[in-house]
Amino acid sequence: MKKIKFMNKDRNGKRCECGFMEIKNQTEDSADLFFYGDIASETWQSSWYEDDMAPGDVKEFLDNLDGVSSINIHINSGGGSVFGGIAIYNMLKRNAAQKTVYIDGIAASIASVIAMAGDRIIVPANATMMIHKPSNSYFFTSKNADELRKDADTLDRCQKAIIQTYMTKAKVSEDEINQKVNEESWLVGDEIAELFDVEVEESNSAAAYAGSFFTDSYKNVPRNVCEKKMAVPETASWEEIEKAIARAVQTGIKDGLDRENKKKELLASLEQYGERD
């Protein structure tokens, strides 16, 4: 099946590729799904990035899995859109196929939540998982105190729902998971296994770290991750910056109410799948 490129914009507003998601059919009864880059958002979340269709493409893929009883999900992602990732997690969790997640290199931020959709999670000894508090970024946007408080309430709901999801695979108490999330914790193989029900295997020398535009927003990034960041694209021209500003102004708060309603639906769904038996 097709490879889906994830597009993003650097701080100068220039569009560039930040990774890809690849979907492959392996046999008649199994399929492979690869997340090798930043997690893209749904189209309702941002009209800027017309290529950010990851949740929609995953849905299309799952809808066409006729007779497939097992899905192998490979993750090497530095994170991305919280609500895009939540949508992907919910769709994978709803699917009846047996799901095996392989953290090939790194599952950071919302990518670690997607990993929890697996019935089995397999982690090489040198693979990395990062869990932290969800956050909002504001680009060419100003908000008043009431709007910021509303965003903070939404982020608190996100964290609660995400921690419930972590707890479906946790070996330790919710308080300990919550503390690790608040601290922004970077974990490798055996450390991941201390917190979560995962299977640790031999180190994978083949998997390289997936460069991410989100690395700069993380606080406790290990040196080895910093050294493997994606190269920054060349500086955008003033004309490109002006166009980016114009697009931001035109976009404004378009479809804001729809976005809020969609967020509520996704969070409610995530909370449902985060409940333990």
PDB file of C-alpha atoms in Angstrom:
ATOM      1  CA  MET A   1       0.000   0.000   0.000  1.00  0.00           C
ATOM      2  CA  LYS A   2       0.989   3.636  -0.209  1.00  0.00           C
ATOM      3  CA  LYS A   3       3.552   5.588   1.774  1.00  0.00           C
ATOM      4  CA  ILE A   4       2.066   8.737   3.327  1.00  0.00           C
ATOM      5  CA  LYS A   5       4.463  11.645   3.757  1.00  0.00           C
ATOM      6  CA  PHE A   6       4.023  13.856   6.814  1.00  0.00           C
ATOM      7  CA  MET A   7       4.531  17.538   6.121  1.00  0.00           C
ATOM      8  CA  ASN A   8       5.168  20.258   8.650  1.00  0.00           C
ATOM      9  CA  LYS A   9       6.542  23.783   8.779  1.00  0.00           C
ATOM     10  CA  ASP A  10       9.725  24.986  10.386  1.00  0.00           C
ATOM     11  CA  ARG A  11       9.816  28.097  12.549  1.00  0.00           C
ATOM     12  CA  ASN A  12      10.160  30.221   9.427  1.00  0.00           C
ATOM     13  CA  GLY A  13       6.937  28.831   7.986  1.00  0.00           C
ATOM     14  CA  LYS A  14       8.592  26.724   5.272  1.00  0.00           C
ATOM     15  CA  ARG A  15       6.940  23.405   4.422  1.00  0.00           C
ATOM     16  CA  CYS A  16       9.146  20.345   4.568  1.00  0.00           C
ATOM     17  CA  GLU A  17       8.842  16.604   5.059  1.00  0.00           C
ATOM     18  CA  CYS A  18       9.157  15.446   8.662  1.00  0.00           C
ATOM     19  CA  GLY A  19       8.630  11.716   8.257  1.00  0.00           C
ATOM     20  CA  PHE A  20       6.203   9.190   6.847  1.00  0.00           C
ATOM     21  CA  MET A  21       3.697   6.519   7.669  1.00  0.00           C
ATOM     22  CA  GLU A  22       3.855   3.395   5.531  1.00  0.00           C
ATOM     23  CA  ILE A  23       1.170   0.740   5.290  1.00  0.00           C
ATOM     24  CA  LYS A  24       2.036  -2.688   3.904  1.00  0.00           C
ATOM     25  CA  ASN A  25       0.057  -5.874   3.379  1.00  0.00           C
ATOM     26  CA  GLN A  26       2.305  -8.781   4.269  1.00  0.00           C
ATOM     27  CA  THR A  27       0.059 -11.825   3.857  1.00  0.00           C
ATOM     28  CA  GLU A  28      -3.626 -12.536   3.439  1.00  0.00           C
ATOM     29  CA  ASP A  29      -4.152 -12.718   7.210  1.00  0.00           C
ATOM     30  CA  SER A  30      -1.654 -10.112   8.480  1.00  0.00           C
ATOM     31  CA  ALA A  31      -0.610  -6.553   7.676  1.00  0.00           C
ATOM     32  CA  ASP A  32       2.223  -4.228   8.686  1.00  0.00           C
ATOM     33  CA  LEU A  33       1.728  -0.594   9.660  1.00  0.00           C
ATOM     34  CA  PHE A  34       4.752   1.722   9.991  1.00  0.00           C
ATOM     35  CA  PHE A  35       4.852   5.076  11.808  1.00  0.00           C
ATOM     36  CA  TYR A  36       8.279   6.467  10.969  1.00  0.00           C
ATOM     37  CA  GLY A  37       8.062  10.203  11.621  1.00  0.00           C
ATOM     38  CA  ASP A  38       6.009  12.814  13.455  1.00  0.00           C
ATOM     39  CA  ILE A  39       2.356  11.969  14.072  1.00  0.00           C
ATOM     40  CA  ALA A  40       0.233  14.107  11.750  1.00  0.00           C
ATOM     41  CA  SER A  41      -3.010  15.823  12.658  1.00  0.00           C
ATOM     42  CA  GLU A  42      -6.466  15.367  11.220  1.00  0.00           C
ATOM     43  CA  THR A  43      -7.647  17.887   8.650  1.00  0.00           C
ATOM     44  CA  TRP A  44     -10.169  19.436  11.058  1.00  0.00           C
ATOM     45  CA  GLN A  45      -7.345  20.429  13.390  1.00  0.00           C
ATOM     46  CA  SER A  46      -5.361  22.500  10.922  1.00  0.00           C
ATOM     47  CA  SER A  47      -6.156  23.616   7.416  1.00  0.00           C
ATOM     48  CA  TRP A  48      -2.509  24.529   6.869  1.00  0.00           C
ATOM     49  CA  TYR A  49      -1.147  21.069   6.302  1.00  0.00           C
ATOM     50  CA  GLU A  50      -3.129  19.416   3.534  1.00  0.00           C
ATOM     51  CA  ASP A  51      -0.891  16.312   3.695  1.00  0.00           C
ATOM     52  CA  ASP A  52      -1.586  15.685   7.407  1.00  0.00           C
ATOM     53  CA  MET A  53      -4.107  12.901   6.865  1.00  0.00           C
ATOM     54  CA  ALA A  54      -2.693  10.154   9.090  1.00  0.00           C
ATOM     55  CA  PRO A  55      -5.839   9.330  11.118  1.00  0.00           C
ATOM     56  CA  GLY A  56      -8.010   9.347   7.992  1.00  0.00           C
ATOM     57  CA  ASP A  57      -5.586   7.095   6.150  1.00  0.00           C
ATOM     58  CA  VAL A  58      -5.342   4.686   9.073  1.00  0.00           C
ATOM     59  CA  LYS A  59      -9.142   4.482   9.130  1.00  0.00           C
ATOM     60  CA  GLU A  60      -9.219   3.766   5.406  1.00  0.00           C
ATOM     61  CA  PHE A  61      -6.562   1.098   5.856  1.00  0.00           C
ATOM     62  CA  LEU A  62      -8.414  -0.603   8.705  1.00  0.00           C
ATOM     63  CA  ASP A  63     -11.726  -0.465   6.852  1.00  0.00           C
ATOM     64  CA  ASN A  64     -10.151  -2.423   3.994  1.00  0.00           C
ATOM     65  CA  LEU A  65      -8.523  -5.185   6.045  1.00  0.00           C
ATOM     66  CA  ASP A  66     -10.676  -8.035   4.786  1.00  0.00           C
ATOM     67  CA  GLY A  67      -9.903 -11.221   6.676  1.00  0.00           C
ATOM     68  CA  VAL A  68      -6.736  -9.861   8.341  1.00  0.00           C
ATOM     69  CA  SER A  69      -6.423 -11.332  11.837  1.00  0.00           C
ATOM     70  CA  SER A  70      -3.145  -9.716  12.932  1.00  0.00           C
ATOM     71  CA  ILE A  71      -1.528  -6.293  12.525  1.00  0.00           C
ATOM     72  CA  ASN A  72       2.151  -5.577  13.172  1.00  0.00           C
ATOM     73  CA  ILE A  73       2.605  -1.924  14.152  1.00  0.00           C
ATOM     74  CA  HIS A  74       6.132  -0.498  13.917  1.00  0.00           C
ATOM     75  CA  ILE A  75       6.836   2.805  15.696  1.00  0.00           C
ATOM     76  CA  ASN A  76       9.832   5.108  15.338  1.00  0.00           C
ATOM     77  CA  SER A  77       8.357   8.515  16.101  1.00  0.00           C
ATOM     78  CA  GLY A  78       9.286  11.599  18.113  1.00  0.00           C
ATOM     79  CA  GLY A  79       5.640  12.508  18.720  1.00  0.00           C
ATOM     80  CA  GLY A  80       3.312  15.042  17.155  1.00  0.00           C
ATOM     81  CA  SER A  81      -0.344  15.990  17.239  1.00  0.00           C
ATOM     82  CA  VAL A  82      -2.004  14.923  20.499  1.00  0.00           C
ATOM     83  CA  PHE A  83      -5.473  14.627  19.000  1.00  0.00           C
ATOM     84  CA  GLY A  84      -4.212  13.058  15.794  1.00  0.00           C
ATOM     85  CA  GLY A  85      -2.478  10.419  17.897  1.00  0.00           C
ATOM     86  CA  ILE A  86      -5.526   9.905  20.107  1.00  0.00           C
ATOM     87  CA  ALA A  87      -7.653   9.329  17.012  1.00  0.00           C
ATOM     88  CA  ILE A  88      -5.147   6.750  15.727  1.00  0.00           C
ATOM     89  CA  TYR A  89      -5.035   4.980  19.108  1.00  0.00           C
ATOM     90  CA  ASN A  90      -8.827   4.803  19.288  1.00  0.00           C
ATOM     91  CA  MET A  91      -9.128   3.340  15.787  1.00  0.00           C
ATOM     92  CA  LEU A  92      -6.452   0.728  16.436  1.00  0.00           C
ATOM     93  CA  LYS A  93      -7.941  -0.183  19.798  1.00  0.00           C
ATOM     94  CA  ARG A  94     -11.383  -0.707  18.283  1.00  0.00           C
ATOM     95  CA  ASN A  95     -10.049  -3.052  15.608  1.00  0.00           C
ATOM     96  CA  ALA A  96     -10.565  -6.731  16.450  1.00  0.00           C
ATOM     97  CA  ALA A  97      -7.282  -7.957  14.931  1.00  0.00           C
ATOM     98  CA  GLN A  98      -4.449  -9.135  17.168  1.00  0.00           C
ATOM     99  CA  LYS A  99      -2.058  -6.169  17.353  1.00  0.00           C
ATOM    100  CA  THR A 100       1.674  -6.454  18.014  1.00  0.00           C
ATOM    101  CA  VAL A 101       3.558  -3.176  18.497  1.00  0.00           C
ATOM    102  CA  TYR A 102       7.302  -2.965  17.821  1.00  0.00           C
ATOM    103  CA  ILE A 103       9.115   0.119  19.115  1.00  0.00           C
ATOM    104  CA  ASP A 104      11.845   0.028  16.502  1.00  0.00           C
ATOM    105  CA  GLY A 105      13.679   3.147  17.668  1.00  0.00           C
ATOM    106  CA  ILE A 106      11.665   5.619  19.723  1.00  0.00           C
ATOM    107  CA  ALA A 107       8.063   6.134  20.803  1.00  0.00           C
ATOM    108  CA  ALA A 108       7.957   9.630  22.272  1.00  0.00           C
ATOM    109  CA  SER A 109       5.036  11.675  23.537  1.00  0.00           C
ATOM    110  CA  ILE A 110       1.783  10.784  21.737  1.00  0.00           C
ATOM    111  CA  ALA A 111       3.577   7.949  19.875  1.00  0.00           C
ATOM    112  CA  SER A 112       3.908   6.192  23.250  1.00  0.00           C
ATOM    113  CA  VAL A 113       0.109   6.361  23.600  1.00  0.00           C
ATOM    114  CA  ILE A 114      -0.338   4.769  20.168  1.00  0.00           C
ATOM    115  CA  ALA A 115       1.982   1.979  21.332  1.00  0.00           C
ATOM    116  CA  MET A 116      -0.473   1.123  24.114  1.00  0.00           C
ATOM    117  CA  ALA A 117      -2.978  -0.085  21.495  1.00  0.00           C
ATOM    118  CA  GLY A 118      -0.928  -3.269  21.096  1.00  0.00           C
ATOM    119  CA  ASP A 119      -1.991  -6.563  22.598  1.00  0.00           C
ATOM    120  CA  ARG A 120       1.759  -7.194  22.745  1.00  0.00           C
ATOM    121  CA  ILE A 121       4.452  -4.507  22.894  1.00  0.00           C
ATOM    122  CA  ILE A 122       7.958  -5.580  21.901  1.00  0.00           C
ATOM    123  CA  VAL A 123      10.861  -3.296  22.782  1.00  0.00           C
ATOM    124  CA  PRO A 124      14.523  -3.766  21.791  1.00  0.00           C
ATOM    125  CA  ALA A 125      16.874  -3.203  24.734  1.00  0.00           C
ATOM    126  CA  ASN A 126      18.183   0.014  23.146  1.00  0.00           C
ATOM    127  CA  ALA A 127      14.805   1.446  22.133  1.00  0.00           C
ATOM    128  CA  THR A 128      13.417   4.577  23.818  1.00  0.00           C
ATOM    129  CA  MET A 129      10.034   5.641  25.149  1.00  0.00           C
ATOM    130  CA  MET A 130       9.282   9.157  26.373  1.00  0.00           C
ATOM    131  CA  ILE A 131       6.203  10.079  28.407  1.00  0.00           C
ATOM    132  CA  HIS A 132       5.375  13.649  29.429  1.00  0.00           C
ATOM    133  CA  LYS A 133       2.612  16.170  30.047  1.00  0.00           C
ATOM    134  CA  PRO A 134       0.625  17.115  26.928  1.00  0.00           C
ATOM    135  CA  SER A 135       1.113  20.691  25.764  1.00  0.00           C
ATOM    136  CA  ASN A 136      -0.242  23.228  23.307  1.00  0.00           C
ATOM    137  CA  SER A 137       1.849  25.303  20.939  1.00  0.00           C
ATOM    138  CA  TYR A 138       0.674  28.663  19.637  1.00  0.00           C
ATOM    139  CA  PHE A 139       1.872  29.888  16.247  1.00  0.00           C
ATOM    140  CA  PHE A 140       0.905  33.417  15.214  1.00  0.00           C
ATOM    141  CA  THR A 141      -1.926  33.240  17.753  1.00  0.00           C
ATOM    142  CA  SER A 142      -2.774  35.258  20.854  1.00  0.00           C
ATOM    143  CA  LYS A 143      -5.143  34.119  23.600  1.00  0.00           C
ATOM    144  CA  ASN A 144      -6.669  35.835  26.599  1.00  0.00           C
ATOM    145  CA  ALA A 145      -6.725  34.484  30.151  1.00  0.00           C
ATOM    146  CA  ASP A 146     -10.113  32.765  29.776  1.00  0.00           C
ATOM    147  CA  GLU A 147      -8.992  30.998  26.582  1.00  0.00           C
ATOM    148  CA  LEU A 148      -5.728  29.894  28.209  1.00  0.00           C
ATOM    149  CA  ARG A 149      -7.588  28.541  31.228  1.00  0.00           C
ATOM    150  CA  LYS A 150      -9.865  26.579  28.886  1.00  0.00           C
ATOM    151  CA  ASP A 151      -6.818  25.161  27.097  1.00  0.00           C
ATOM    152  CA  ALA A 152      -5.296  24.221  30.464  1.00  0.00           C
ATOM    153  CA  ASP A 153      -8.494  22.378  31.426  1.00  0.00           C
ATOM    154  CA  THR A 154      -8.409  20.513  28.094  1.00  0.00           C
ATOM    155  CA  LEU A 155      -4.755  19.560  28.643  1.00  0.00           C
ATOM    156  CA  ASP A 156      -5.574  18.301  32.152  1.00  0.00           C
ATOM    157  CA  ARG A 157      -8.308  16.104  30.638  1.00  0.00           C
ATOM    158  CA  CYS A 158      -5.822  14.889  28.034  1.00  0.00           C
ATOM    159  CA  GLN A 159      -3.326  13.928  30.727  1.00  0.00           C
ATOM    160  CA  LYS A 160      -5.974  12.119  32.770  1.00  0.00           C
ATOM    161  CA  ALA A 161      -7.169  10.143  29.760  1.00  0.00           C
ATOM    162  CA  ILE A 162      -3.624   9.381  28.591  1.00  0.00           C
ATOM    163  CA  ILE A 163      -2.594   8.147  32.039  1.00  0.00           C
ATOM    164  CA  GLN A 164      -5.666   5.888  32.110  1.00  0.00           C
ATOM    165  CA  THR A 165      -4.430   4.483  28.808  1.00  0.00           C
ATOM    166  CA  TYR A 166      -0.923   3.936  30.192  1.00  0.00           C
ATOM    167  CA  MET A 167      -2.480   2.149  33.173  1.00  0.00           C
ATOM    168  CA  THR A 168      -3.909  -0.562  30.895  1.00  0.00           C
ATOM    169  CA  LYS A 169      -0.304  -1.700  30.445  1.00  0.00           C
ATOM    170  CA  ALA A 170       1.224  -0.457  33.709  1.00  0.00           C
ATOM    171  CA  LYS A 171       2.960  -2.621  36.300  1.00  0.00           C
ATOM    172  CA  VAL A 172       3.140   0.181  38.886  1.00  0.00           C
ATOM    173  CA  SER A 173       0.668   2.501  40.580  1.00  0.00           C
ATOM    174  CA  GLU A 174      -1.127   5.362  38.847  1.00  0.00           C
ATOM    175  CA  ASP A 175       0.681   7.811  41.134  1.00  0.00           C
ATOM    176  CA  GLU A 176       4.053   6.551  39.902  1.00  0.00           C
ATOM    177  CA  ILE A 177       3.010   6.769  36.247  1.00  0.00           C
ATOM    178  CA  ASN A 178       1.656  10.273  36.849  1.00  0.00           C
ATOM    179  CA  GLN A 179       4.953  11.306  38.451  1.00  0.00           C
ATOM    180  CA  LYS A 180       6.932   9.949  35.493  1.00  0.00           C
ATOM    181  CA  VAL A 181       4.647  11.865  33.123  1.00  0.00           C
ATOM    182  CA  ASN A 182       5.063  15.105  35.092  1.00  0.00           C
ATOM    183  CA  GLU A 183       8.861  14.719  35.082  1.00  0.00           C
ATOM    184  CA  GLU A 184       9.109  14.042  31.300  1.00  0.00           C
ATOM    185  CA  SER A 185      10.736  10.642  31.532  1.00  0.00           C
ATOM    186  CA  TRP A 186      13.012   9.160  28.852  1.00  0.00           C
ATOM    187  CA  LEU A 187      13.171   5.395  29.247  1.00  0.00           C
ATOM    188  CA  VAL A 188      15.121   2.623  27.523  1.00  0.00           C
ATOM    189  CA  GLY A 189      14.370  -1.103  27.221  1.00  0.00           C
ATOM    190  CA  ASP A 190      14.591  -2.448  30.788  1.00  0.00           C
ATOM    191  CA  GLU A 191      13.367   0.852  32.271  1.00  0.00           C
ATOM    192  CA  ILE A 192      10.267   0.663  30.065  1.00  0.00           C
ATOM    193  CA  ALA A 193       9.712  -2.917  31.259  1.00  0.00           C
ATOM    194  CA  GLU A 194       9.823  -1.764  34.895  1.00  0.00           C
ATOM    195  CA  LEU A 195       6.790   0.440  34.276  1.00  0.00           C
ATOM    196  CA  PHE A 196       4.853  -1.304  31.508  1.00  0.00           C
ATOM    197  CA  ASP A 197       3.926  -4.794  30.377  1.00  0.00           C
ATOM    198  CA  VAL A 198       6.334  -5.066  27.453  1.00  0.00           C
ATOM    199  CA  GLU A 199       8.648  -7.731  26.095  1.00  0.00           C
ATOM    200  CA  VAL A 200      12.317  -6.707  25.904  1.00  0.00           C
ATOM    201  CA  GLU A 201      14.422  -8.263  23.163  1.00  0.00           C
ATOM    202  CA  GLU A 202      18.008  -7.890  21.976  1.00  0.00           C
ATOM    203  CA  SER A 203      19.171  -4.469  20.849  1.00  0.00           C
ATOM    204  CA  ASN A 204      18.229  -3.452  17.340  1.00  0.00           C
ATOM    205  CA  SER A 205      21.259  -1.986  15.592  1.00  0.00           C
ATOM    206  CA  ALA A 206      19.340  -1.358  12.384  1.00  0.00           C
ATOM    207  CA  ALA A 207      16.820   1.199  13.648  1.00  0.00           C
ATOM    208  CA  ALA A 208      17.913   4.834  13.554  1.00  0.00           C
ATOM    209  CA  TYR A 209      16.251   7.562  15.563  1.00  0.00           C
ATOM    210  CA  ALA A 210      13.407   9.315  13.748  1.00  0.00           C
ATOM    211  CA  GLY A 211      14.139  13.049  13.504  1.00  0.00           C
ATOM    212  CA  SER A 212      11.352  15.203  14.892  1.00  0.00           C
ATOM    213  CA  PHE A 213      10.333  18.843  14.800  1.00  0.00           C
ATOM    214  CA  PHE A 214       9.082  18.402  18.358  1.00  0.00           C
ATOM    215  CA  THR A 215      12.441  17.581  19.967  1.00  0.00           C
ATOM    216  CA  ASP A 216      13.169  21.235  20.709  1.00  0.00           C
ATOM    217  CA  SER A 217       9.990  21.483  22.789  1.00  0.00           C
ATOM    218  CA  TYR A 218      11.012  18.642  25.126  1.00  0.00           C
ATOM    219  CA  LYS A 219      12.910  19.413  28.334  1.00  0.00           C
ATOM    220  CA  ASN A 220      15.046  16.404  29.204  1.00  0.00           C
ATOM    221  CA  VAL A 221      16.151  15.168  25.785  1.00  0.00           C
ATOM    222  CA  PRO A 222      19.107  12.741  26.137  1.00  0.00           C
ATOM    223  CA  ARG A 223      22.324  13.704  24.384  1.00  0.00           C
ATOM    224  CA  ASN A 224      22.167  10.756  21.996  1.00  0.00           C
ATOM    225  CA  VAL A 225      18.724  11.899  20.827  1.00  0.00           C
ATOM    226  CA  CYS A 226      19.867  15.503  20.383  1.00  0.00           C
ATOM    227  CA  GLU A 227      22.758  14.356  18.226  1.00  0.00           C
ATOM    228  CA  LYS A 228      20.403  12.525  15.868  1.00  0.00           C
ATOM    229  CA  LYS A 229      17.892  15.280  15.254  1.00  0.00           C
ATOM    230  CA  MET A 230      16.727  15.950  11.738  1.00  0.00           C
ATOM    231  CA  ALA A 231      18.705  18.589   9.921  1.00  0.00           C
ATOM    232  CA  VAL A 232      16.996  21.990   9.932  1.00  0.00           C
ATOM    233  CA  PRO A 233      15.893  23.077   6.458  1.00  0.00           C
ATOM    234  CA  GLU A 234      17.378  26.166   4.906  1.00  0.00           C
ATOM    235  CA  THR A 235      15.942  29.499   6.038  1.00  0.00           C
ATOM    236  CA  ALA A 236      12.753  30.560   4.325  1.00  0.00           C
ATOM    237  CA  SER A 237      12.647  33.725   2.258  1.00  0.00           C
ATOM    238  CA  TRP A 238      10.811  36.844   3.436  1.00  0.00           C
ATOM    239  CA  GLU A 239       8.205  36.182   0.766  1.00  0.00           C
ATOM    240  CA  GLU A 240       7.531  32.708   2.168  1.00  0.00           C
ATOM    241  CA  ILE A 241       7.331  34.111   5.705  1.00  0.00           C
ATOM    242  CA  GLU A 242       4.863  36.778   4.579  1.00  0.00           C
ATOM    243  CA  LYS A 243       2.723  34.122   2.903  1.00  0.00           C
ATOM    244  CA  ALA A 244       2.803  32.008   6.063  1.00  0.00           C
ATOM    245  CA  ILE A 245       1.661  34.981   8.142  1.00  0.00           C
ATOM    246  CA  ALA A 246      -1.113  35.726   5.653  1.00  0.00           C
ATOM    247  CA  ARG A 247      -2.328  32.133   5.818  1.00  0.00           C
ATOM    248  CA  ALA A 248      -2.310  32.275   9.616  1.00  0.00           C
ATOM    249  CA  VAL A 249      -4.370  35.446   9.640  1.00  0.00           C
ATOM    250  CA  GLN A 250      -6.845  33.988   7.154  1.00  0.00           C
ATOM    251  CA  THR A 251      -7.133  30.758   9.124  1.00  0.00           C
ATOM    252  CA  GLY A 252      -7.724  32.551  12.459  1.00  0.00           C
ATOM    253  CA  ILE A 253     -10.164  30.647  14.608  1.00  0.00           C
ATOM    254  CA  LYS A 254     -12.019  29.049  11.701  1.00  0.00           C
ATOM    255  CA  ASP A 255     -13.910  25.927  12.716  1.00  0.00           C
ATOM    256  CA  GLY A 256     -12.950  26.503  16.357  1.00  0.00           C
ATOM    257  CA  LEU A 257     -16.219  25.130  17.709  1.00  0.00           C
ATOM    258  CA  ASP A 258     -15.954  22.009  15.548  1.00  0.00           C
ATOM    259  CA  ARG A 259     -12.432  21.447  16.831  1.00  0.00           C
ATOM    260  CA  GLU A 260     -13.563  21.702  20.445  1.00  0.00           C
ATOM    261  CA  ASN A 261     -16.418  19.261  19.843  1.00  0.00           C
ATOM    262  CA  LYS A 262     -14.044  16.850  18.113  1.00  0.00           C
ATOM    263  CA  LYS A 263     -11.596  17.083  21.004  1.00  0.00           C
ATOM    264  CA  LYS A 264     -14.379  16.196  23.455  1.00  0.00           C
ATOM    265  CA  GLU A 265     -15.398  13.185  21.347  1.00  0.00           C
ATOM    266  CA  LEU A 266     -11.820  11.931  21.077  1.00  0.00           C
ATOM    267  CA  LEU A 267     -11.147  12.374  24.782  1.00  0.00           C
ATOM    268  CA  ALA A 268     -14.375  10.571  25.692  1.00  0.00           C
ATOM    269  CA  SER A 269     -13.386   7.700  23.416  1.00  0.00           C
ATOM    270  CA  LEU A 270      -9.854   7.557  24.830  1.00  0.00           C
ATOM    271  CA  GLU A 271     -11.218   7.517  28.374  1.00  0.00           C
ATOM    272  CA  GLN A 272     -13.462   4.596  27.378  1.00  0.00           C
ATOM    273  CA  TYR A 273     -10.558   2.530  26.046  1.00  0.00           C
ATOM    274  CA  GLY A 274      -8.399   3.528  28.983  1.00  0.00           C
ATOM    275  CA  GLU A 275     -10.716   1.792  31.425  1.00  0.00           C
ATOM    276  CA  ARG A 276      -9.362  -1.419  32.862  1.00  0.00           C
ATOM    277  CA  ASP A 277     -11.368  -4.570  33.274  1.00  0.00           C
TER     278      ASP A 277
END
